[in-house]
Amino acid sequence: MNFNSLFFNVFFCALSLVLMGFSLSDRVSTAHEGRDSVHFDEVSQERSVHVLDIAAEKIKVIQEKVHRELPKYIKALKSGESVWQVLISFTVAFLYGVVHTLGPGHAKTIVSTYFLTHKSSYFKGILLGLSFSITHVSGSIILVFLTNISLKTLIFNSDTQLFVVKFVSYVALLVVSLFMVIRAFRHAFSPALEETGAHSCMHCAVREKKKDKEGALLTFSAGLVPCTGSLIILLYAMAHDVLVYGVLMVLFLALGMSFTLIGIGFCAIFAQRRYSDLLVGRKAYSHKVKIAIEFVGAFLLLALSLLFLYSLYS
Amino acid sequence: MKYFKFFKYISFVSGLSFFYIPLVLAHPHVWVYTDLTVFLNEKGFDTLQVQWNFDEMYSTALLMESDTNHDGYFDKAESNQLFKDVFSDLKMIQPFMYFDLGGQRFSPKKFENFKAWVGEDGSVYYRFLIPLGGDYGGGDYRIGFFDPSQYISFEQGLEIEFISEEKAQIHCVSELYKEKKVTLSYDGAHPEIYKIVCE
């Protein structure tokens, strides 16, 4: 059986679209019947329609469980820490970061769009994952140490409370994506050397270097909005006089976030390489296809940043 | 080698689907366990009692901020301040509440008998009344609590409790269902709300 055949490429691409379709279909939230109810899981499974719905609900339930477990470990650190307790607490914080990042936000769409439409190295995938999570968590640490934040109004009215920082973040995203659109236009009007078979044009070598900064700027801009999950952990740790451990837990949470983002980045880089092999390698279309993909990526990121700005005012 | 390539395809497919699953997941930072009670009188629906129980971490942060004398309780002054902070700005609180009373949308403007307390497990509870202020007898009603931004996860009890006065002439039952008419802003998911049928 030839796994590189056109049939398999089409089949798996179609399958992935179907899976995406399922994942984008309706899903339900979970009802509660008391805090520690076993019924909680059963309800979510009974009401989920698709396999991916169940997976999505499971992730949500796991996130709630980890969120509920975290205070126990923070309190345990207060009552007398052992090496094991410290290690377990950091591991739970790491897991919380992994699961929490699966929720909306956290630059997953930005990272996957960027890597799906730009040729990148796996090392860059690691850098971008770290860049986002460290910026995202640092904002919370700064808020706790340098400001007198009101959590009760922040939670109920986050758009107003964090308006300035969200505005700066989204405008920065807009500027970087606009820059990418302009770059795509410049690329489109550069003379191509199609006769070589491989993609090549006059300014490509120069722009490959400049492009490295775009991804980092994108994730940095997206990470400027502070992580509320980290904020709550820090305040909880502060209330129990273990703020230093709180900061360390939040850093492990950031590592967990990076882990998820790097995983997503790696999948996107891998996918980009696969479809590049399939599409860009074809002699007659190589330059045009690459420019088209670059346009799609730049415009998608531009649309995302405009959507974020719109959501701030709507 | 052939199998290695096959697994590469599988990882490619699962990778692609993986990107898009997270887009439709809720992204809560705070969990609020919500229980509703409807008081029925001779006219029908009279008042809705809402009880919110916040998760432990948020409760602690809330206590740090609002329990100004640090005695571990909310006294009257602290409770009043809390009410003022959360409920005085209707634009802030109304988006979390969905009321469709017999085909008419209702936005609560009055919140009465607010009480905040700390439970035995250290979590914070809010309880308040929403006067429905109309003659809502037999018919279909929709009530639900959700956060359009999915920042807060309102975990609603499976059923609403109905408490009838002696003169009450209607009987109501509730069921939690997914309201497809309402789309959450971020990802196109639909919230769960109660369908109440009164006869």
Coordinates of C-alpha atoms in Angstrom, one line a residue:
Chain A
M1 CA 0.0 0.0 0.0
N2 CA 1.4 3.4 -1.0
F3 CA 0.9 5.8 1.9
N4 CA 2.2 8.7 -0.2
S5 CA -0.4 8.3 -3.0
L6 CA -2.8 11.0 -3.9
F7 CA -5.6 8.8 -2.7
F8 CA -4.2 8.8 0.9
N9 CA -3.5 12.5 0.8
V10 CA -7.0 13.3 -0.3
F11 CA -8.6 10.7 2.1
F12 CA -6.7 12.0 5.2
C13 CA -7.3 15.6 4.3
A14 CA -11.0 14.9 3.9
L15 CA -11.0 13.0 7.2
S16 CA -9.4 15.9 9.0
L17 CA -12.0 18.3 7.6
V18 CA -14.8 16.0 8.8
L19 CA -13.1 15.8 12.3
M20 CA -12.8 19.6 12.3
G21 CA -16.5 19.8 11.3
F22 CA -17.4 17.6 14.2
S23 CA -15.3 19.6 16.6
L24 CA -16.9 22.8 15.5
S25 CA -20.4 21.4 15.9
D26 CA -22.7 22.2 18.8
R27 CA -21.5 21.2 22.2
V28 CA -23.0 21.4 25.7
S29 CA -21.9 22.7 29.0
T30 CA -22.2 20.5 32.0
A31 CA -24.8 20.7 34.7
H32 CA -23.8 20.2 38.3
E33 CA -25.5 18.3 41.0
G34 CA -23.4 19.3 43.9
R35 CA -19.7 20.0 43.9
D36 CA -18.3 16.6 44.2
S37 CA -21.0 14.7 42.3
V38 CA -20.0 11.7 40.3
H39 CA -23.0 12.5 38.2
F40 CA -21.0 15.4 36.8
D41 CA -19.1 13.2 34.4
E42 CA -22.1 11.1 33.5
V43 CA -24.2 14.1 32.5
S44 CA -21.5 15.5 30.2
Q45 CA -21.1 12.1 28.5
E46 CA -24.8 11.4 28.1
R47 CA -25.4 14.8 26.5
S48 CA -22.5 14.9 24.2
V49 CA -23.2 14.0 20.6
H50 CA -19.9 13.3 18.9
V51 CA -16.7 11.6 20.0
L52 CA -14.9 14.9 20.0
D53 CA -17.7 16.5 22.0
I54 CA -17.0 13.9 24.7
A55 CA -13.3 14.6 24.4
A56 CA -13.9 18.3 24.7
E57 CA -16.2 17.9 27.7
K58 CA -13.6 15.6 29.3
I59 CA -11.0 18.3 28.9
K60 CA -13.3 20.8 30.5
V61 CA -14.0 18.4 33.4
I62 CA -10.3 17.7 33.9
Q63 CA -9.6 21.4 34.0
E64 CA -12.2 21.9 36.7
K65 CA -10.9 19.0 38.7
V66 CA -7.3 20.3 38.5
H67 CA -8.5 23.7 39.4
R68 CA -10.2 22.2 42.4
E69 CA -7.1 20.2 43.4
L70 CA -4.7 23.1 43.2
P71 CA -5.7 24.8 46.5
K72 CA -5.0 21.5 48.4
Y73 CA -1.4 21.5 47.2
I74 CA -0.9 25.2 47.9
K75 CA -2.3 24.7 51.5
A76 CA -0.1 21.6 51.9
L77 CA 3.0 23.7 51.2
K78 CA 2.0 26.1 54.0
S79 CA 1.6 23.3 56.5
G80 CA 5.2 22.2 56.0
E81 CA 6.7 21.5 52.7
S82 CA 8.6 18.3 51.8
V83 CA 10.5 17.8 48.6
W84 CA 7.7 15.5 47.3
Q85 CA 5.0 18.0 48.2
V86 CA 6.8 20.7 46.3
L87 CA 7.4 18.5 43.3
I88 CA 3.8 17.3 43.2
S89 CA 2.5 20.9 43.5
F90 CA 4.7 22.0 40.6
T91 CA 3.5 19.0 38.5
V92 CA -0.1 19.9 39.2
A93 CA 0.6 23.5 38.2
F94 CA 2.3 22.2 35.0
L95 CA -0.8 20.0 34.2
Y96 CA -3.1 22.9 34.9
G97 CA -1.1 25.0 32.4
V98 CA -1.3 22.2 29.8
V99 CA -5.1 21.8 30.1
H100 CA -5.9 25.4 30.6
T101 CA -4.2 26.4 27.4
L102 CA -6.6 24.1 25.5
G103 CA -9.3 26.7 26.2
P104 CA -10.0 29.5 23.8
G105 CA -7.4 32.2 23.8
H106 CA -3.8 31.5 24.6
A107 CA -2.6 32.3 21.0
K108 CA -3.3 28.8 19.7
T109 CA -5.0 30.1 16.5
I110 CA -2.3 32.6 16.0
V111 CA 0.5 30.0 16.5
S112 CA -1.2 27.4 14.3
T113 CA -2.1 29.9 11.6
Y114 CA 1.4 31.3 11.5
F115 CA 3.1 27.9 11.4
L116 CA 0.6 26.5 8.9
T117 CA 1.4 29.3 6.4
H118 CA 5.1 30.0 7.0
K119 CA 8.0 27.6 6.7
S120 CA 9.6 27.3 10.1
S121 CA 11.9 25.2 12.1
Y122 CA 10.9 23.1 15.2
F123 CA 13.2 25.2 17.3
K124 CA 11.2 28.3 16.3
G125 CA 8.1 26.3 17.5
I126 CA 9.7 26.0 21.0
L127 CA 10.7 29.7 21.0
L128 CA 7.2 31.0 20.1
G129 CA 5.5 28.7 22.7
L130 CA 7.8 30.0 25.4
S131 CA 7.5 33.6 24.2
F132 CA 3.8 33.6 24.6
S133 CA 3.5 31.8 27.9
I134 CA 6.3 33.8 29.7
T135 CA 4.8 37.1 28.5
H136 CA 1.3 36.0 29.5
V137 CA 2.2 34.9 33.0
S138 CA 4.6 37.8 33.7
G139 CA 1.7 40.2 33.2
S140 CA -0.1 38.5 36.1
I141 CA 3.0 38.6 38.4
I142 CA 3.4 42.3 37.6
L143 CA -0.3 42.9 38.4
V144 CA -0.1 41.2 41.7
F145 CA 3.1 42.9 42.9
L146 CA 2.7 46.3 41.4
T147 CA -1.0 47.1 41.4
N148 CA -4.0 47.0 43.7
I149 CA -6.1 44.8 41.5
S150 CA -9.8 44.3 42.2
L151 CA -10.5 40.7 41.3
K152 CA -14.3 40.8 41.9
T153 CA -14.7 43.4 39.2
L154 CA -12.0 42.0 37.0
I155 CA -13.8 38.7 36.8
F156 CA -17.2 40.1 36.1
N157 CA -16.0 42.9 33.8
S158 CA -12.6 41.9 32.4
D159 CA -13.0 43.8 29.1
T160 CA -13.3 47.1 31.0
Q161 CA -10.8 46.4 33.7
L162 CA -8.1 45.2 31.3
F163 CA -9.2 47.5 28.4
V164 CA -5.9 49.3 28.0
V165 CA -3.7 46.2 28.1
K166 CA -6.0 44.4 25.7
F167 CA -6.1 47.3 23.4
V168 CA -2.3 47.5 23.3
S169 CA -2.1 43.8 22.7
Y170 CA -4.6 43.7 19.8
V171 CA -3.2 46.8 18.1
A172 CA 0.3 45.3 18.3
L173 CA -1.2 42.1 16.7
L174 CA -2.8 44.3 14.0
V175 CA 0.4 46.1 13.3
V176 CA 2.5 42.9 12.9
S177 CA -0.2 41.3 10.7
L178 CA -0.4 44.4 8.5
F179 CA 3.3 44.3 8.1
M180 CA 2.9 40.6 7.0
V181 CA 0.3 41.6 4.5
I182 CA 2.5 44.3 3.1
R183 CA 5.4 41.8 2.9
A184 CA 3.1 39.3 1.1
F185 CA 2.3 42.0 -1.5
R186 CA 6.0 42.9 -2.0
H187 CA 6.7 39.2 -2.3
A188 CA 4.0 38.8 -5.0
F189 CA 5.6 41.5 -7.1
S190 CA 9.1 40.1 -6.9
P191 CA 10.4 38.4 -10.0
A192 CA 10.4 34.6 -9.6
L193 CA 12.9 32.2 -10.9
E194 CA 10.5 29.5 -11.8
E195 CA 12.8 27.7 -14.1
T196 CA 14.8 26.2 -11.2
G197 CA 11.7 24.1 -10.2
A198 CA 12.2 24.9 -6.5
H199 CA 10.6 28.1 -5.1
S200 CA 12.9 31.1 -5.3
C201 CA 12.7 34.8 -5.8
M202 CA 14.9 37.9 -5.6
H203 CA 14.3 38.9 -2.0
C204 CA 13.4 35.6 -0.5
A205 CA 16.7 35.0 1.2
V206 CA 16.6 38.4 2.9
R207 CA 12.9 38.1 4.0
E208 CA 13.5 34.6 5.5
K209 CA 15.7 36.3 8.1
K210 CA 13.3 39.1 8.8
K211 CA 10.4 36.7 9.1
D212 CA 11.9 35.1 12.2
K213 CA 11.0 38.2 14.2
E214 CA 7.4 38.3 13.1
G215 CA 6.4 35.1 14.8
A216 CA 8.0 36.1 18.1
L217 CA 6.4 39.6 17.9
L218 CA 3.0 37.9 17.2
T219 CA 3.1 35.7 20.3
F220 CA 4.6 38.4 22.4
S221 CA 1.7 40.8 21.5
A222 CA -0.9 38.1 22.1
G223 CA 0.7 37.3 25.5
L224 CA 0.5 40.9 26.8
V225 CA -3.0 40.3 28.2
P226 CA -2.3 38.9 31.7
C227 CA -3.3 35.3 32.6
T228 CA -6.2 35.5 35.0
G229 CA -5.7 31.8 36.0
S230 CA -2.2 32.7 37.2
L231 CA -3.5 35.8 38.9
I232 CA -5.9 33.7 41.0
I233 CA -3.2 31.2 42.0
L234 CA -0.9 34.1 43.0
L235 CA -3.6 35.7 45.1
Y236 CA -4.5 32.3 46.7
A237 CA -0.8 31.7 47.5
M238 CA -0.5 35.2 48.9
A239 CA -3.5 34.6 51.2
H240 CA -1.8 31.4 52.6
D241 CA 1.6 33.1 53.0
V242 CA 3.3 31.0 50.3
L243 CA 3.7 33.6 47.7
V244 CA 7.2 32.5 46.6
Y245 CA 5.8 29.0 46.0
G246 CA 2.9 30.7 44.2
V247 CA 5.3 32.4 41.8
L248 CA 7.2 29.2 41.2
M249 CA 3.9 27.3 40.6
V250 CA 2.8 30.0 38.1
L251 CA 6.2 29.6 36.3
F252 CA 5.5 25.8 36.1
L253 CA 2.0 26.7 34.8
A254 CA 3.7 28.8 32.1
L255 CA 5.9 25.7 31.2
G256 CA 2.6 23.7 30.9
M257 CA 1.2 26.4 28.6
S258 CA 4.4 26.3 26.5
F259 CA 4.1 22.5 26.3
T260 CA 0.6 22.7 24.7
L261 CA 1.6 25.6 22.4
I262 CA 4.8 23.9 21.4
G263 CA 2.8 20.7 20.6
I264 CA 0.4 22.7 18.5
G265 CA 3.2 24.5 16.8
F266 CA 5.0 21.2 16.0
C267 CA 1.8 19.8 14.5
A268 CA 1.4 22.9 12.4
I269 CA 5.0 22.9 11.3
F270 CA 4.7 19.2 10.4
A271 CA 1.4 19.9 8.5
Q272 CA 3.0 22.8 6.7
R273 CA 5.9 20.6 5.5
R274 CA 3.5 17.9 4.3
Y275 CA 1.3 20.2 2.2
S276 CA 4.4 22.1 1.0
D277 CA 5.7 18.7 -0.3
L278 CA 2.3 18.1 -2.0
L279 CA 1.7 21.6 -3.5
V280 CA 4.7 23.8 -3.6
G281 CA 7.0 21.1 -5.0
R282 CA 5.0 21.1 -8.3
K283 CA 7.1 23.0 -10.8
A284 CA 4.7 25.3 -12.6
Y285 CA 2.9 26.5 -9.4
S286 CA 5.6 26.7 -6.8
H287 CA 6.0 30.5 -6.6
K288 CA 2.3 31.3 -7.0
V289 CA 1.2 28.7 -4.5
K290 CA 3.7 30.0 -1.9
I291 CA 2.5 33.6 -2.4
A292 CA -1.1 32.5 -2.1
I293 CA -0.5 30.6 1.2
E294 CA 1.5 33.6 2.5
F295 CA -1.5 35.9 1.7
V296 CA -3.9 33.5 3.3
G297 CA -1.8 33.4 6.5
A298 CA -1.3 37.2 6.6
F299 CA -5.0 38.0 6.0
L300 CA -6.2 35.4 8.5
L301 CA -4.0 37.0 11.2
L302 CA -5.2 40.4 10.2
A303 CA -8.8 39.2 10.4
L304 CA -8.1 37.7 13.8
S305 CA -6.6 40.9 15.2
L306 CA -9.5 42.9 13.8
L307 CA -11.9 40.5 15.4
F308 CA -10.2 40.9 18.7
L309 CA -10.4 44.7 18.5
Y310 CA -14.1 44.4 17.4
S311 CA -14.9 42.2 20.4
L312 CA -13.3 44.8 22.7
Y313 CA -15.8 47.4 21.5
S314 CA -18.9 45.2 21.0
Chain B
M1 CA 9.0 2.4 7.0
K2 CA 5.6 2.2 5.5
Y3 CA 4.0 2.1 8.9
F4 CA 6.1 5.0 10.0
K5 CA 4.6 7.1 7.2
F6 CA 1.2 5.9 8.1
F7 CA 1.7 7.1 11.6
K8 CA 2.9 10.4 10.2
Y9 CA -0.4 10.8 8.4
I10 CA -2.3 9.9 11.5
S11 CA -0.4 12.5 13.5
F12 CA -1.0 15.0 10.7
V13 CA -4.8 14.4 10.8
S14 CA -5.0 14.4 14.6
G15 CA -2.8 17.5 14.7
L16 CA -5.2 19.4 12.3
S17 CA -8.3 18.4 14.3
F18 CA -6.4 19.2 17.5
F19 CA -6.0 22.9 16.5
Y20 CA -9.7 23.4 16.1
I21 CA -11.1 21.5 19.1
P22 CA -9.7 24.1 21.6
L23 CA -11.5 26.9 19.7
V24 CA -14.8 25.6 20.9
L25 CA -14.0 24.7 24.5
A26 CA -15.0 26.9 27.4
H27 CA -12.2 28.8 28.9
P28 CA -13.2 29.4 32.5
H29 CA -11.1 30.9 35.2
V30 CA -13.8 30.9 37.8
W31 CA -16.5 28.3 38.5
V32 CA -19.8 29.3 39.9
Y33 CA -22.2 26.6 41.1
T34 CA -25.6 28.0 40.5
D35 CA -28.9 26.9 42.1
L36 CA -32.3 28.6 41.4
T37 CA -35.5 28.6 43.3
V38 CA -38.7 30.0 41.9
F39 CA -41.4 31.2 44.3
L40 CA -44.9 30.9 42.9
N41 CA -47.9 32.9 44.2
E42 CA -51.5 33.1 43.1
K43 CA -50.5 35.1 40.0
G44 CA -47.9 32.6 39.0
F45 CA -44.2 33.4 38.9
D46 CA -43.3 35.8 41.7
T47 CA -39.7 35.9 42.5
L48 CA -36.5 34.1 41.5
Q49 CA -33.9 33.2 44.1
V50 CA -30.4 32.8 42.9
Q51 CA -27.6 31.2 44.8
W52 CA -24.0 31.3 43.6
N53 CA -21.3 29.3 45.2
F54 CA -17.8 30.3 44.0
D55 CA -14.9 27.9 43.7
E56 CA -12.3 27.8 46.5
M57 CA -9.5 29.7 44.8
Y58 CA -11.7 32.6 43.7
S59 CA -13.5 32.6 47.1
T60 CA -10.2 33.1 48.9
A61 CA -9.2 35.9 46.6
L62 CA -12.6 37.4 47.1
L63 CA -12.3 37.2 50.8
M64 CA -8.9 38.8 50.8
E65 CA -10.4 41.7 49.0
S66 CA -13.8 42.1 50.5
D67 CA -13.4 40.8 54.1
T68 CA -11.8 44.1 55.1
N69 CA -11.5 43.3 58.8
H70 CA -10.1 39.9 58.0
D71 CA -12.4 38.0 60.4
G72 CA -13.3 35.3 57.8
Y73 CA -16.9 36.5 57.5
F74 CA -18.8 39.1 55.7
D75 CA -20.4 41.5 58.1
K76 CA -23.2 43.9 57.0
A77 CA -20.9 46.7 55.8
E78 CA -18.7 44.3 53.9
S79 CA -21.8 42.6 52.4
N80 CA -23.3 46.0 51.3
Q81 CA -20.0 47.0 49.7
L82 CA -19.8 43.7 47.9
F83 CA -23.4 44.2 46.6
K84 CA -22.5 47.7 45.5
D85 CA -19.4 46.6 43.6
V86 CA -21.1 43.7 41.8
F87 CA -24.7 44.7 41.3
S88 CA -24.8 48.5 41.0
D89 CA -23.6 48.4 37.5
L90 CA -26.4 46.7 35.6
K91 CA -24.4 46.6 32.4
M92 CA -21.8 44.5 34.2
I93 CA -24.2 41.9 35.7
Q94 CA -27.1 41.7 33.2
P95 CA -25.1 39.9 30.4
F96 CA -24.8 36.9 32.7
M97 CA -28.6 36.5 32.9
Y98 CA -31.0 35.2 30.3
F99 CA -34.8 35.6 30.8
D100 CA -37.4 34.8 28.2
L101 CA -40.7 35.0 29.9
G102 CA -43.5 33.8 27.6
G103 CA -41.7 35.2 24.6
Q104 CA -40.7 38.5 26.2
R105 CA -37.1 39.2 27.0
F106 CA -36.7 40.5 30.6
S107 CA -33.6 42.3 31.9
P108 CA -33.5 42.3 35.7
K109 CA -33.0 45.7 37.2
K110 CA -33.7 45.0 40.8
F111 CA -31.7 42.7 43.0
E112 CA -33.0 42.3 46.6
N113 CA -32.1 40.6 49.9
F114 CA -28.5 40.2 48.9
K115 CA -26.6 38.0 51.3
A116 CA -22.9 36.9 51.1
W117 CA -21.5 34.3 53.4
V118 CA -18.6 31.9 53.8
G119 CA -19.5 28.2 53.8
E120 CA -18.0 25.5 56.0
D121 CA -15.6 24.6 53.2
G122 CA -14.3 28.2 53.0
S123 CA -16.1 29.0 49.7
V124 CA -18.1 32.1 49.2
Y125 CA -21.9 32.1 48.6
Y126 CA -24.1 34.9 47.2
R127 CA -27.8 34.7 47.5
F128 CA -30.2 37.3 46.1
L129 CA -33.7 37.7 44.8
I130 CA -34.9 38.9 41.4
P131 CA -38.5 40.1 41.4
L132 CA -40.0 39.0 38.2
G133 CA -42.7 41.6 38.5
G134 CA -45.4 40.3 36.2
D135 CA -48.3 38.0 35.8
Y136 CA -46.6 34.9 34.6
G137 CA -49.1 32.1 34.9
G138 CA -49.2 29.0 32.7
G139 CA -46.8 28.8 29.7
D140 CA -43.2 28.2 28.7
Y141 CA -40.4 30.2 30.2
R142 CA -36.6 30.2 29.7
I143 CA -34.2 31.2 32.4
G144 CA -30.4 30.7 32.4
F145 CA -27.1 32.0 33.7
F146 CA -24.0 31.9 31.5
D147 CA -21.0 34.1 30.6
P148 CA -21.0 35.1 27.0
S149 CA -17.2 35.5 27.1
Q150 CA -16.9 32.1 28.9
Y151 CA -14.6 33.6 31.4
I152 CA -16.8 32.3 34.2
S153 CA -18.3 28.8 34.1
F154 CA -21.8 28.8 35.6
E155 CA -22.5 25.2 36.5
Q156 CA -26.3 25.1 36.9
G157 CA -28.1 22.5 38.9
L158 CA -30.1 19.9 37.0
E159 CA -33.5 21.3 38.1
I160 CA -35.0 24.5 39.5
E161 CA -36.7 24.2 42.8
F162 CA -40.3 25.5 42.9
I163 CA -41.8 26.7 46.1
S164 CA -45.5 27.4 46.0
E165 CA -47.6 29.6 48.3
E166 CA -50.9 28.0 49.4
K167 CA -52.8 30.2 46.9
A168 CA -50.6 29.2 44.0
Q169 CA -52.7 27.7 41.2
I170 CA -50.0 26.6 38.8
H171 CA -47.5 23.7 38.8
C172 CA -44.1 24.1 37.1
V173 CA -41.4 21.7 36.0
S174 CA -38.0 22.6 34.6
E175 CA -35.5 21.0 32.3
L176 CA -32.0 22.0 31.4
Y177 CA -31.4 22.2 27.7
K178 CA -29.1 23.7 25.1
E179 CA -30.5 27.0 23.7
K180 CA -29.6 27.2 20.0
K181 CA -31.0 30.6 19.6
V182 CA -28.2 32.0 21.8
T183 CA -24.7 31.8 20.5
L184 CA -21.7 32.5 22.7
S185 CA -19.6 35.3 21.3
Y186 CA -16.3 33.5 21.1
D187 CA -16.8 30.2 19.5
G188 CA -20.3 29.6 18.3
A189 CA -21.2 27.2 21.2
H190 CA -24.6 27.4 22.8
P191 CA -25.3 27.8 26.5
E192 CA -27.5 25.6 28.6
I193 CA -30.6 27.2 30.1
Y194 CA -33.7 26.0 31.8
K195 CA -37.0 25.4 30.0
I196 CA -39.8 25.9 32.5
V197 CA -43.3 24.7 31.7
C198 CA -46.1 25.8 34.0
E199 CA -49.7 24.6 33.9

